[in-house]
mmCIF file with all atom_site columns, C-alpha atoms in Angstrom:
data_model
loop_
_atom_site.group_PDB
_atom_site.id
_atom_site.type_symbol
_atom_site.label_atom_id
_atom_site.label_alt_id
_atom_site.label_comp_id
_atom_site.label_asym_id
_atom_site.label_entity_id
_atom_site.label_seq_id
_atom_site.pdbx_PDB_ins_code
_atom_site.Cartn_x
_atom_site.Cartn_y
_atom_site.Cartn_z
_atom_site.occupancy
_atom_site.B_iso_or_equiv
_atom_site.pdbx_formal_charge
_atom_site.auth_seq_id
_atom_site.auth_comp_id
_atom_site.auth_asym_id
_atom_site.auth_atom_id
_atom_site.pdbx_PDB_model_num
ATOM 1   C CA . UNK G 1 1   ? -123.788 -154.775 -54.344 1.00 63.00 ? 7   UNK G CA 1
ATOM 2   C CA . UNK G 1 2   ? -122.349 -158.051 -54.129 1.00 68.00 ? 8   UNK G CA 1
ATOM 3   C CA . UNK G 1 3   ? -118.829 -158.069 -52.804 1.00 85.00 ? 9   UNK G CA 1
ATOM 4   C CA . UNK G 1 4   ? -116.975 -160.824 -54.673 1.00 85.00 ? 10  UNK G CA 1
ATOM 5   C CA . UNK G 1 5   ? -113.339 -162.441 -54.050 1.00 88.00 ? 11  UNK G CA 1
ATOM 6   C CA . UNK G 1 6   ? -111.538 -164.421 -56.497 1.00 83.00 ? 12  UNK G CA 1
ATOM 7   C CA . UNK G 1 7   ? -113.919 -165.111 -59.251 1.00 82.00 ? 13  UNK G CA 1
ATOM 8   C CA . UNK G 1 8   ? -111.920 -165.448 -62.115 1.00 83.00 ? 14  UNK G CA 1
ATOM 9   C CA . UNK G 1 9   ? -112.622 -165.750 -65.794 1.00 80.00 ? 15  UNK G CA 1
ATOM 10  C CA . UNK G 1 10  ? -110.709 -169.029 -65.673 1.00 80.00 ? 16  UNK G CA 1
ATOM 11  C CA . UNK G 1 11  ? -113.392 -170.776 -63.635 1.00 75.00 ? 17  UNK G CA 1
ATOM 12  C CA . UNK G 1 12  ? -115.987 -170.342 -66.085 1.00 71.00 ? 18  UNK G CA 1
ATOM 13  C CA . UNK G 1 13  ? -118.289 -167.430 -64.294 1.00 66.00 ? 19  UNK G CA 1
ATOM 14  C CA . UNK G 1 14  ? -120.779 -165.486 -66.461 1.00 62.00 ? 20  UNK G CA 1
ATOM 15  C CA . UNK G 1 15  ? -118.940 -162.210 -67.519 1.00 67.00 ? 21  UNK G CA 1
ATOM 16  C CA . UNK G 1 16  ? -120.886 -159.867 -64.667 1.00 67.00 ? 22  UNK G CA 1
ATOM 17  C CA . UNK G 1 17  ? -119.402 -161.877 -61.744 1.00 68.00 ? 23  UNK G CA 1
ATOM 18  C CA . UNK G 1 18  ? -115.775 -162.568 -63.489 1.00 68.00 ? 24  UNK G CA 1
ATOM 19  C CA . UNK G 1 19  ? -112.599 -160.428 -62.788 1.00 77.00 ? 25  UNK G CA 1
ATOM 20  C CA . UNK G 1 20  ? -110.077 -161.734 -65.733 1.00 78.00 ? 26  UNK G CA 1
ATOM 21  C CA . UNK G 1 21  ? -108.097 -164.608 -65.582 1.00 82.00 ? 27  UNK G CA 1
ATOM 22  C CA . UNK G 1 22  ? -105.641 -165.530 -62.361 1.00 82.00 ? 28  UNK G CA 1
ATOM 23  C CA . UNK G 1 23  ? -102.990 -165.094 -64.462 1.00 81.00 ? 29  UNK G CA 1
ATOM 24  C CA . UNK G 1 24  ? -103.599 -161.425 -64.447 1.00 87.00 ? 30  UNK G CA 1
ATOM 25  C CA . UNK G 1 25  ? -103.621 -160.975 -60.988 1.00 86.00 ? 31  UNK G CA 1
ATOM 26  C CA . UNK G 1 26  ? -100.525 -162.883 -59.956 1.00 86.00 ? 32  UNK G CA 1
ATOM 27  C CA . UNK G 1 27  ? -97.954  -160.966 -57.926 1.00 88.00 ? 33  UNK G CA 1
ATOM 28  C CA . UNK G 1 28  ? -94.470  -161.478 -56.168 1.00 90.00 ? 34  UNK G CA 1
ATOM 29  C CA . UNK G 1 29  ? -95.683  -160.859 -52.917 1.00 88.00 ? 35  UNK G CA 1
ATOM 30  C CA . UNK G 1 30  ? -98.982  -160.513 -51.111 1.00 86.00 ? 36  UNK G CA 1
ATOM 31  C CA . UNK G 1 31  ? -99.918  -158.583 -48.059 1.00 90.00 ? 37  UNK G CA 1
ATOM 32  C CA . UNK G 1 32  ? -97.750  -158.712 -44.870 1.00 93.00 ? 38  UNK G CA 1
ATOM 33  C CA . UNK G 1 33  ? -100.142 -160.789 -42.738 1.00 94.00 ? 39  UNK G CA 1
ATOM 34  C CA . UNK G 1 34  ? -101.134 -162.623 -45.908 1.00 93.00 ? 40  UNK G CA 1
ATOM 35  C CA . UNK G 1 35  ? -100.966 -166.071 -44.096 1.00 92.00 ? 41  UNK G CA 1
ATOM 36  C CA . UNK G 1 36  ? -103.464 -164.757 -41.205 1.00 93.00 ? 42  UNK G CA 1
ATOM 37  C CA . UNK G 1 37  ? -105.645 -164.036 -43.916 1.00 94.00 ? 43  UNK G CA 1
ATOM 38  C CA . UNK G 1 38  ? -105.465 -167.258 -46.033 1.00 92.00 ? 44  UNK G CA 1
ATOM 39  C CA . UNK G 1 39  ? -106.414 -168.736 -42.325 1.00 91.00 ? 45  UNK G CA 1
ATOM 40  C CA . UNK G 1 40  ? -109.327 -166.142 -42.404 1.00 93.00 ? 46  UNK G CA 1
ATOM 41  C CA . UNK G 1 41  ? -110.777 -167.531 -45.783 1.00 92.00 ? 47  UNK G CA 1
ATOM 42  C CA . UNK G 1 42  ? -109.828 -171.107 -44.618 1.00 89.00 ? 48  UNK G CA 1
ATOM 43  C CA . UNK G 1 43  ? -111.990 -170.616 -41.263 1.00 90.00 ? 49  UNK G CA 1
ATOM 44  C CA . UNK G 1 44  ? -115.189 -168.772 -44.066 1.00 89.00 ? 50  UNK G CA 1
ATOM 45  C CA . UNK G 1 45  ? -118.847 -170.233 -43.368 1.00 87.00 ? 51  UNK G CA 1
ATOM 46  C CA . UNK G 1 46  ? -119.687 -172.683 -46.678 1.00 83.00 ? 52  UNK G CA 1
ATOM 47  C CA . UNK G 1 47  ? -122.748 -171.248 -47.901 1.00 83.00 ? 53  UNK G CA 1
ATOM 48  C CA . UNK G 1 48  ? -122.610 -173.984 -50.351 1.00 78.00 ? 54  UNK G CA 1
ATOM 49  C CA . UNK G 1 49  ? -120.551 -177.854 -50.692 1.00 75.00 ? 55  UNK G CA 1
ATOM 50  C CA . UNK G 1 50  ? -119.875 -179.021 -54.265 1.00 76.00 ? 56  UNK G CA 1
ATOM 51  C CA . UNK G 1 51  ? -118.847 -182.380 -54.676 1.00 72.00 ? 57  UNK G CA 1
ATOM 52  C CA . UNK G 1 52  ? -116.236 -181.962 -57.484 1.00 75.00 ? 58  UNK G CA 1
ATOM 53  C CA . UNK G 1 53  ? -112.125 -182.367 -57.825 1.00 71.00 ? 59  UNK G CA 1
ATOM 54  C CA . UNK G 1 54  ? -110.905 -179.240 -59.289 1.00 75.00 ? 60  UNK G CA 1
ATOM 55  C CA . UNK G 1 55  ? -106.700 -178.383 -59.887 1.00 75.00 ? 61  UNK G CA 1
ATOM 56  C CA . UNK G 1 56  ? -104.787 -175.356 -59.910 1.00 75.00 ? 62  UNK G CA 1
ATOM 57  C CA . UNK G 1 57  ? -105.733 -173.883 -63.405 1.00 75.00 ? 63  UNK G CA 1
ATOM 58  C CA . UNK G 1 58  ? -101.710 -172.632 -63.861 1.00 76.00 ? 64  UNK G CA 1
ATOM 59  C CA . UNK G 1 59  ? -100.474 -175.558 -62.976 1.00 76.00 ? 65  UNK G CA 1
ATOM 60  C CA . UNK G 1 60  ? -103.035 -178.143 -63.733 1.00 72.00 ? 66  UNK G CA 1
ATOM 61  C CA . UNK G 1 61  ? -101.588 -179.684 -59.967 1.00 77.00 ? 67  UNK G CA 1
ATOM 62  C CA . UNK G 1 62  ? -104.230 -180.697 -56.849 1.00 71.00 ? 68  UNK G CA 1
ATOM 63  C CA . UNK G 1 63  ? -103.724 -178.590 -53.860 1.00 68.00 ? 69  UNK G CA 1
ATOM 64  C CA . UNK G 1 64  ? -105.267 -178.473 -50.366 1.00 65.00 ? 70  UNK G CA 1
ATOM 65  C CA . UNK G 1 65  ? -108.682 -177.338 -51.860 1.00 65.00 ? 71  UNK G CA 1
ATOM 66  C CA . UNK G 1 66  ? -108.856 -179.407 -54.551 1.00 65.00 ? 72  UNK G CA 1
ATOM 67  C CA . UNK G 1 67  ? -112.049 -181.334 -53.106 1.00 66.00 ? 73  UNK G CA 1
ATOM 68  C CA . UNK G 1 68  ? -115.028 -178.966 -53.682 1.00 63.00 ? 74  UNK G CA 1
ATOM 69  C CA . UNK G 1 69  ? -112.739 -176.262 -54.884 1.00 72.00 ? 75  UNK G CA 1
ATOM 70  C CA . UNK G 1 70  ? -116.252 -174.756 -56.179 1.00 75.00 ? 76  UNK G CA 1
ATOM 71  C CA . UNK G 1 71  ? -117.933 -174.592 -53.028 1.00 82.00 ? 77  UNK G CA 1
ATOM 72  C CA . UNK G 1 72  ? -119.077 -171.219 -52.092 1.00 85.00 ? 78  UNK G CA 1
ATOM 73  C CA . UNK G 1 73  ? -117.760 -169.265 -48.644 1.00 88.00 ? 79  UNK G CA 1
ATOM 74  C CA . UNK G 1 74  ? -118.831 -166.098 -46.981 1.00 88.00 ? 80  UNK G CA 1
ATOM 75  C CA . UNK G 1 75  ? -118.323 -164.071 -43.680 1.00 89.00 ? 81  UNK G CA 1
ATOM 76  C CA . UNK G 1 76  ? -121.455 -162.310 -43.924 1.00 85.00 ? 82  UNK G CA 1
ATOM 77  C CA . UNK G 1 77  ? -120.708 -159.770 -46.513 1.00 87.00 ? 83  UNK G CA 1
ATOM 78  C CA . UNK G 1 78  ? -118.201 -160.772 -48.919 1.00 91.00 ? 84  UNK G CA 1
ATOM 79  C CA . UNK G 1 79  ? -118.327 -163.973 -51.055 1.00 89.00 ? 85  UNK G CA 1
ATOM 80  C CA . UNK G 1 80  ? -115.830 -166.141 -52.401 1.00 90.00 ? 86  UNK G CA 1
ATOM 81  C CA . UNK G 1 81  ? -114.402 -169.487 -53.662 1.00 86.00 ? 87  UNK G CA 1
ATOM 82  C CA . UNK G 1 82  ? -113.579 -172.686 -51.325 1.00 87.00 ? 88  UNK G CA 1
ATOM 83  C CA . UNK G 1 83  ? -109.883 -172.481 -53.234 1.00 88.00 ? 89  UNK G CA 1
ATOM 84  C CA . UNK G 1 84  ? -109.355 -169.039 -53.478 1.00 88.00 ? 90  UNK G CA 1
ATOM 85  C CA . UNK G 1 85  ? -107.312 -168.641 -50.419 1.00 89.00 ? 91  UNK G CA 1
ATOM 86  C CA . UNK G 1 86  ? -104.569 -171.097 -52.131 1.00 87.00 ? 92  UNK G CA 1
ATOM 87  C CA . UNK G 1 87  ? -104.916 -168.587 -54.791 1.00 87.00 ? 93  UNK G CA 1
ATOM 88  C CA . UNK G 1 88  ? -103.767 -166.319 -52.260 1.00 90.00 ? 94  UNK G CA 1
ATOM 89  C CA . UNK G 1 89  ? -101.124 -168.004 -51.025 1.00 91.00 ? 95  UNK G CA 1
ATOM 90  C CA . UNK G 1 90  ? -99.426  -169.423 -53.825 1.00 90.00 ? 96  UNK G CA 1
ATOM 91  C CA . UNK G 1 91  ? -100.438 -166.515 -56.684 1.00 92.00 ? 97  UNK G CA 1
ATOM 92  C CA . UNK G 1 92  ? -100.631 -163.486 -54.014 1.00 93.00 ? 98  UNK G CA 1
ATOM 93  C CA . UNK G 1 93  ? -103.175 -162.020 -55.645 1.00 92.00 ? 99  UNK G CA 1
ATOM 94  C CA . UNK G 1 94  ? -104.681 -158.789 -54.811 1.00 92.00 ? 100 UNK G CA 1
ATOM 95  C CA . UNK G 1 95  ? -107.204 -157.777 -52.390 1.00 93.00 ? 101 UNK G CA 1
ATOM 96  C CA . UNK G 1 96  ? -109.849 -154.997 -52.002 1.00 92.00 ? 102 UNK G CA 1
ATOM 97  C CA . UNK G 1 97  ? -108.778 -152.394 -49.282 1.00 94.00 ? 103 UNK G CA 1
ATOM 98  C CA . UNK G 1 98  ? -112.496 -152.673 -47.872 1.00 94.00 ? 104 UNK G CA 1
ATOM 99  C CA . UNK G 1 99  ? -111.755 -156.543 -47.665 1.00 94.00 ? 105 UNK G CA 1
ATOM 100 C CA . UNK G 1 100 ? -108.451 -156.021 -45.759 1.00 95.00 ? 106 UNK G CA 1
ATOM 101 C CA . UNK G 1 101 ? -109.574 -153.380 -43.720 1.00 96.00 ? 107 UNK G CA 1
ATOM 102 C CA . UNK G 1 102 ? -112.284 -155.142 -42.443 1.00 93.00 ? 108 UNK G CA 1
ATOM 103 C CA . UNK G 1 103 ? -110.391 -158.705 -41.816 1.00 95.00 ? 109 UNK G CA 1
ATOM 104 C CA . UNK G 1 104 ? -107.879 -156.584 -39.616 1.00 96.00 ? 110 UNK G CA 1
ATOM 105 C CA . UNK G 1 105 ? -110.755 -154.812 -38.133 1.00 95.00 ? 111 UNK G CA 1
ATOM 106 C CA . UNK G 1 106 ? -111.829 -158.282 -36.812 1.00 93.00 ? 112 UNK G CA 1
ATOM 107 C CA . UNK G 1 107 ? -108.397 -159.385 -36.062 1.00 93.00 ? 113 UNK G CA 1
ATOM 108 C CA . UNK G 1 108 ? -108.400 -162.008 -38.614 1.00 92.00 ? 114 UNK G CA 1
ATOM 109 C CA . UNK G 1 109 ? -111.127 -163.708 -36.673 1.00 91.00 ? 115 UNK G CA 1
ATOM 110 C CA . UNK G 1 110 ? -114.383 -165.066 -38.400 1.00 90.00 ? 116 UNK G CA 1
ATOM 111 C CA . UNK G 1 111 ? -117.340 -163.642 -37.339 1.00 89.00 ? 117 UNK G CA 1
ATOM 112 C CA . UNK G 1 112 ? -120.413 -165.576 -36.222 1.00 86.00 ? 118 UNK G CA 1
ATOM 113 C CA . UNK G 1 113 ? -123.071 -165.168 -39.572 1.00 80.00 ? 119 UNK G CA 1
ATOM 114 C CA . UNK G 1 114 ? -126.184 -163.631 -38.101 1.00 78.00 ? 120 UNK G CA 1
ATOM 115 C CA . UNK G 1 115 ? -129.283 -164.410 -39.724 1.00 75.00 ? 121 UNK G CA 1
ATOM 116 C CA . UNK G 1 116 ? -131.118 -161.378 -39.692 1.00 74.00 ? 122 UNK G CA 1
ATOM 117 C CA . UNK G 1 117 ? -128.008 -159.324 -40.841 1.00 79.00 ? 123 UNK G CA 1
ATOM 118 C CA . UNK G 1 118 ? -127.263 -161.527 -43.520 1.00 79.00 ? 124 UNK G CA 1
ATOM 119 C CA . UNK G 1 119 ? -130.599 -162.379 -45.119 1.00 78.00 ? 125 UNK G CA 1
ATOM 120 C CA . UNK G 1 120 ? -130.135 -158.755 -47.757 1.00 81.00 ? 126 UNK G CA 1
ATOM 121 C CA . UNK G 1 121 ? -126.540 -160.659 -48.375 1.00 80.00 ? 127 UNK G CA 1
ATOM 122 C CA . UNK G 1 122 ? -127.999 -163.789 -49.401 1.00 80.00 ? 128 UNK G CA 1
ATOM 123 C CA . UNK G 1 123 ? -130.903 -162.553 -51.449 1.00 81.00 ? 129 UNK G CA 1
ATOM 124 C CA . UNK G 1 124 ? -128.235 -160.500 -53.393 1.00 80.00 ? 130 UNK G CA 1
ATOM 125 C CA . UNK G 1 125 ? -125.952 -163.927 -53.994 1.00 78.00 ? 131 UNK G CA 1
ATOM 126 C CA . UNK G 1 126 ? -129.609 -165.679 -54.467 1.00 77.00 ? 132 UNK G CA 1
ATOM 127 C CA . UNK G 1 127 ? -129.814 -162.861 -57.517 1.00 75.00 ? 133 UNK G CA 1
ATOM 128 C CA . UNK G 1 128 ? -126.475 -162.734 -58.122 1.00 76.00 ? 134 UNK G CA 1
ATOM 129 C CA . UNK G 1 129 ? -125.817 -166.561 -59.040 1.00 73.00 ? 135 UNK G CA 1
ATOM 130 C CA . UNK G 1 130 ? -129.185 -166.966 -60.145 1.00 72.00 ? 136 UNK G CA 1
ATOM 131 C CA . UNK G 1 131 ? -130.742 -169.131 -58.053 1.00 71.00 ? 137 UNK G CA 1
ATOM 132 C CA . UNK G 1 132 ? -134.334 -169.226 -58.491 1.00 70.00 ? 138 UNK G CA 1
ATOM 133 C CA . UNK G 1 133 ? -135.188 -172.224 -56.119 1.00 73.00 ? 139 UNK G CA 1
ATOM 134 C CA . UNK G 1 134 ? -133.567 -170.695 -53.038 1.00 71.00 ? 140 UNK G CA 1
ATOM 135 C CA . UNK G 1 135 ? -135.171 -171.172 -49.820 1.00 75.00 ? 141 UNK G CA 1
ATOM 136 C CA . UNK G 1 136 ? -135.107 -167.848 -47.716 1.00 72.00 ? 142 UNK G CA 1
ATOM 137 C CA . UNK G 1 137 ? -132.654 -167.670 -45.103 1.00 72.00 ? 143 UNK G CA 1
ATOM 138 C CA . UNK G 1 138 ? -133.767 -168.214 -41.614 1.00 74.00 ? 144 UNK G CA 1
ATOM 139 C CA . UNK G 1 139 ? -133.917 -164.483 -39.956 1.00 72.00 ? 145 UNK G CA 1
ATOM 140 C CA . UNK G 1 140 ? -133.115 -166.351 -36.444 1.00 74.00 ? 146 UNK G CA 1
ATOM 141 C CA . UNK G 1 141 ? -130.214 -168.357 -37.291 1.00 72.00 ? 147 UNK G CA 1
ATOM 142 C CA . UNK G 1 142 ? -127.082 -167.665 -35.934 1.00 73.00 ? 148 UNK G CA 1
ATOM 143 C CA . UNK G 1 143 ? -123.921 -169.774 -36.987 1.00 68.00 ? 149 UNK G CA 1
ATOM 144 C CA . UNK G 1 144 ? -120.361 -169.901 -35.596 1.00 70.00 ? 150 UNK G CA 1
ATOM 145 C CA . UNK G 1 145 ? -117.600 -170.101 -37.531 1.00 68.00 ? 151 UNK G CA 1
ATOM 146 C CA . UNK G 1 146 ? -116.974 -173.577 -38.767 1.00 65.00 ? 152 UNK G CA 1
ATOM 147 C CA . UNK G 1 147 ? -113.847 -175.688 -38.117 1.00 57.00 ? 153 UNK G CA 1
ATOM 148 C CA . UNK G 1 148 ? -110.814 -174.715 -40.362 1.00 55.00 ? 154 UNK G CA 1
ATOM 149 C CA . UNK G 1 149 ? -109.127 -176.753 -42.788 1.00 53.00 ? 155 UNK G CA 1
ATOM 150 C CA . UNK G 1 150 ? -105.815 -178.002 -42.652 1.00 56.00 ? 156 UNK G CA 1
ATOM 151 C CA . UNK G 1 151 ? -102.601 -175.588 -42.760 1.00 59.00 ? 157 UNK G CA 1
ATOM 152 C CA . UNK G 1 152 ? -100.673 -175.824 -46.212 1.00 60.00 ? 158 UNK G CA 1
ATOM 153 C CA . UNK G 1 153 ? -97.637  -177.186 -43.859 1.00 63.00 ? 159 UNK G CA 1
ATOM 154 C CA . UNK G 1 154 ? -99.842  -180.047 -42.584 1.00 63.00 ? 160 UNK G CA 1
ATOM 155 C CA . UNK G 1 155 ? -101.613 -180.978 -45.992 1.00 59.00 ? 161 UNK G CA 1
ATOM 156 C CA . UNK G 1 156 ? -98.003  -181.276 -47.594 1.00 61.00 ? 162 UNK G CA 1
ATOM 157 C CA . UNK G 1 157 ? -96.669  -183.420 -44.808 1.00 64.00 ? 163 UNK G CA 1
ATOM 158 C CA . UNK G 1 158 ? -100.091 -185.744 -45.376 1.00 59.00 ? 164 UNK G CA 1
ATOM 159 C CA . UNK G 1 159 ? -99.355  -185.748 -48.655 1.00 56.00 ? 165 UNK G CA 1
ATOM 160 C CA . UNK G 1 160 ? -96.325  -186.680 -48.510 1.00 56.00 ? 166 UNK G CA 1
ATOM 161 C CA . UNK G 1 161 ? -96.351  -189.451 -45.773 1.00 57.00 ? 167 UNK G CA 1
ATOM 162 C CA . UNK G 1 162 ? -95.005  -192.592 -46.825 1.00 47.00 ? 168 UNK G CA 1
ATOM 163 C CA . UNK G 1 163 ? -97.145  -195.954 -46.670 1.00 44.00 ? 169 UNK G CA 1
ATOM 164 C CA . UNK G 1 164 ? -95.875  -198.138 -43.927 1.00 48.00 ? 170 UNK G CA 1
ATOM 165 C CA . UNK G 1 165 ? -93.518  -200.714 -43.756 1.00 50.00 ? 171 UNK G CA 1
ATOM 166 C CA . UNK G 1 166 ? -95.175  -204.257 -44.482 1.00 51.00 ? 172 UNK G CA 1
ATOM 167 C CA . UNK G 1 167 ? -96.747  -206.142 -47.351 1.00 54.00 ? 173 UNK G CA 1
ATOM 168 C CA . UNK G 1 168 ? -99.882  -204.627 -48.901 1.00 52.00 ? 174 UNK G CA 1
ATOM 169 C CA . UNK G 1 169 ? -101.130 -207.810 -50.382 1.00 53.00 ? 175 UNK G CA 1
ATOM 170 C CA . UNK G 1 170 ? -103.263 -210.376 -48.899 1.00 55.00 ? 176 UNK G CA 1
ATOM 171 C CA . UNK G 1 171 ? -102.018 -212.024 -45.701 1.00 57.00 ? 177 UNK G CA 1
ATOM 172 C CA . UNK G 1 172 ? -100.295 -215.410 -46.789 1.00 60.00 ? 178 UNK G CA 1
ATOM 173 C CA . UNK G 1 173 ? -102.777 -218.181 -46.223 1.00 63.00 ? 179 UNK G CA 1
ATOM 174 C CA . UNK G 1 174 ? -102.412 -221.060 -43.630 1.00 65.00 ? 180 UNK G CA 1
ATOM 175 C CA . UNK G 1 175 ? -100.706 -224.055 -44.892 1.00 67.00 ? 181 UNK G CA 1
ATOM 176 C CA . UNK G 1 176 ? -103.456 -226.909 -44.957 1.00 67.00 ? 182 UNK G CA 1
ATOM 177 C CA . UNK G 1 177 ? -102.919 -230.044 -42.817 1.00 66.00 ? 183 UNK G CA 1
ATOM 178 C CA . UNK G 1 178 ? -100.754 -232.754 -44.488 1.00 62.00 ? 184 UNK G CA 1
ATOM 179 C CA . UNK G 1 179 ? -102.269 -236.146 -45.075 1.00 58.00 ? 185 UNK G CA 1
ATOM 180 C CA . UNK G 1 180 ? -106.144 -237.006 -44.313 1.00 55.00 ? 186 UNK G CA 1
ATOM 181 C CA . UNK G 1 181 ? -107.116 -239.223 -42.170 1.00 54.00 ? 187 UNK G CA 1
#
C-alpha cells in the first residue's frame, strides 16, 4: 500500500492518489511538535526534482517551496510533496497517526534510505505514479539524509532583505580627455 502525504485534489492527481482539496483539511492548529515535523519533511530524501514555480493554491502567493513545489520526497516508506510541509505549517493540516507515530519514534530525525529495504517502496510509487520507464532501484545503495532547506524564519528575512545602498545602473563613464593634440 502506498502511504501518501498531502496529495490533494487541488494539485491535479488522478482520483486514486488524491485526498480532496486543501481547503478541506485546513485546521486552527496542528500537532504540538508540528514545527519539528515540518523540519522532518524539510530534511525528506527527493526521490524526484521538478523544475517548475508553483504558489500556494489558497492564496495564489510563492512560499519557501515554491521552486519545484512538485518534486517528490520520501523517508523510506511514506511519500509526499516537496511543498507539503508549508502546507503543514501554514494550513495545519492533518496527519496519519502511523505517520506521527513513527516521526516521534525516530525523534524527528530522517532516516538514512536503505536500498534493499526500500526497493518494494519504490516499485509500489513506480506503480503507483505510473512510471513505466523506471530504472530499478539499486539494492546496495544507501543514502543519508540530504541537507535541509531553509527555516520559514530565514526564507522571510531573505525575502525581505533590502537591496543595498548605491546606484544600480551602469557605473558613470570616464570623462574623455579635453582637446587633441
Amino acid at each position: 500500500m502506498l502511504r501518501l502525504l498531502g496529495f490533494f485534489d487541488d494539485f491535479g492527481y488522478p482520483g486514486e492518489l488524491a485526498t480532496g482539496t486543501l481547503a478541506d483539511h485546513v485546521r486552527a492548529s496542528g500537532e504540538p511538535d508540528e514545527a519539528w515535523i515540518v523540519e522532518y519533511l524539510n530534511a525528506g530524501h527527493h526521490l524526484t526534482h521538478f523544475m517548475e514555480a508553483g504558489v500556494d493554491v489558497l492564496t495564489g502567493e510563492v512560499h519557501r517551496h515554491t521552486s519545484g513545489c512538485s518534486s517528490l520526497v520520501i523517508n523510506g516508506s511514506w511519500v509526499w510533496r516537496a511543498d507539503f510541509a508549508h502546507c503543514l505549517e501554514t494550513y495545519h493540516v492533518p496527519l496519519p497517526a502511523a505517520f506521527t507515530a513513527r516521526v516521534r519514534q525516530l525523534r524527528h530525525r530522517m532516516p538514512d534510505l536503505v536500498g534493499a529495504d526500500f526497493a518494494p517502496v519504490f516499485e509500489e510509487i513506480v506503480l503507483g505514479f505510473g512510471w513505466a520507464t523506471a530504472e530499478p532501484w539499486d539494492m546496495e545503495k544507501v543514502l543519508p539524509p540530504p541537507r535541509t532547506v531553509a527555516t520559514c524564519q530565514e526564507f522571510a528575512a531573505r525575502s525581505r532583505q533590502e537591496r543595498p545602498v548605491g546606484s544600480w545602473g551602469r557605473a558613470p563613464r570616464k570623462p574623455r580627455a579635453s582637446g587633441r593634440p
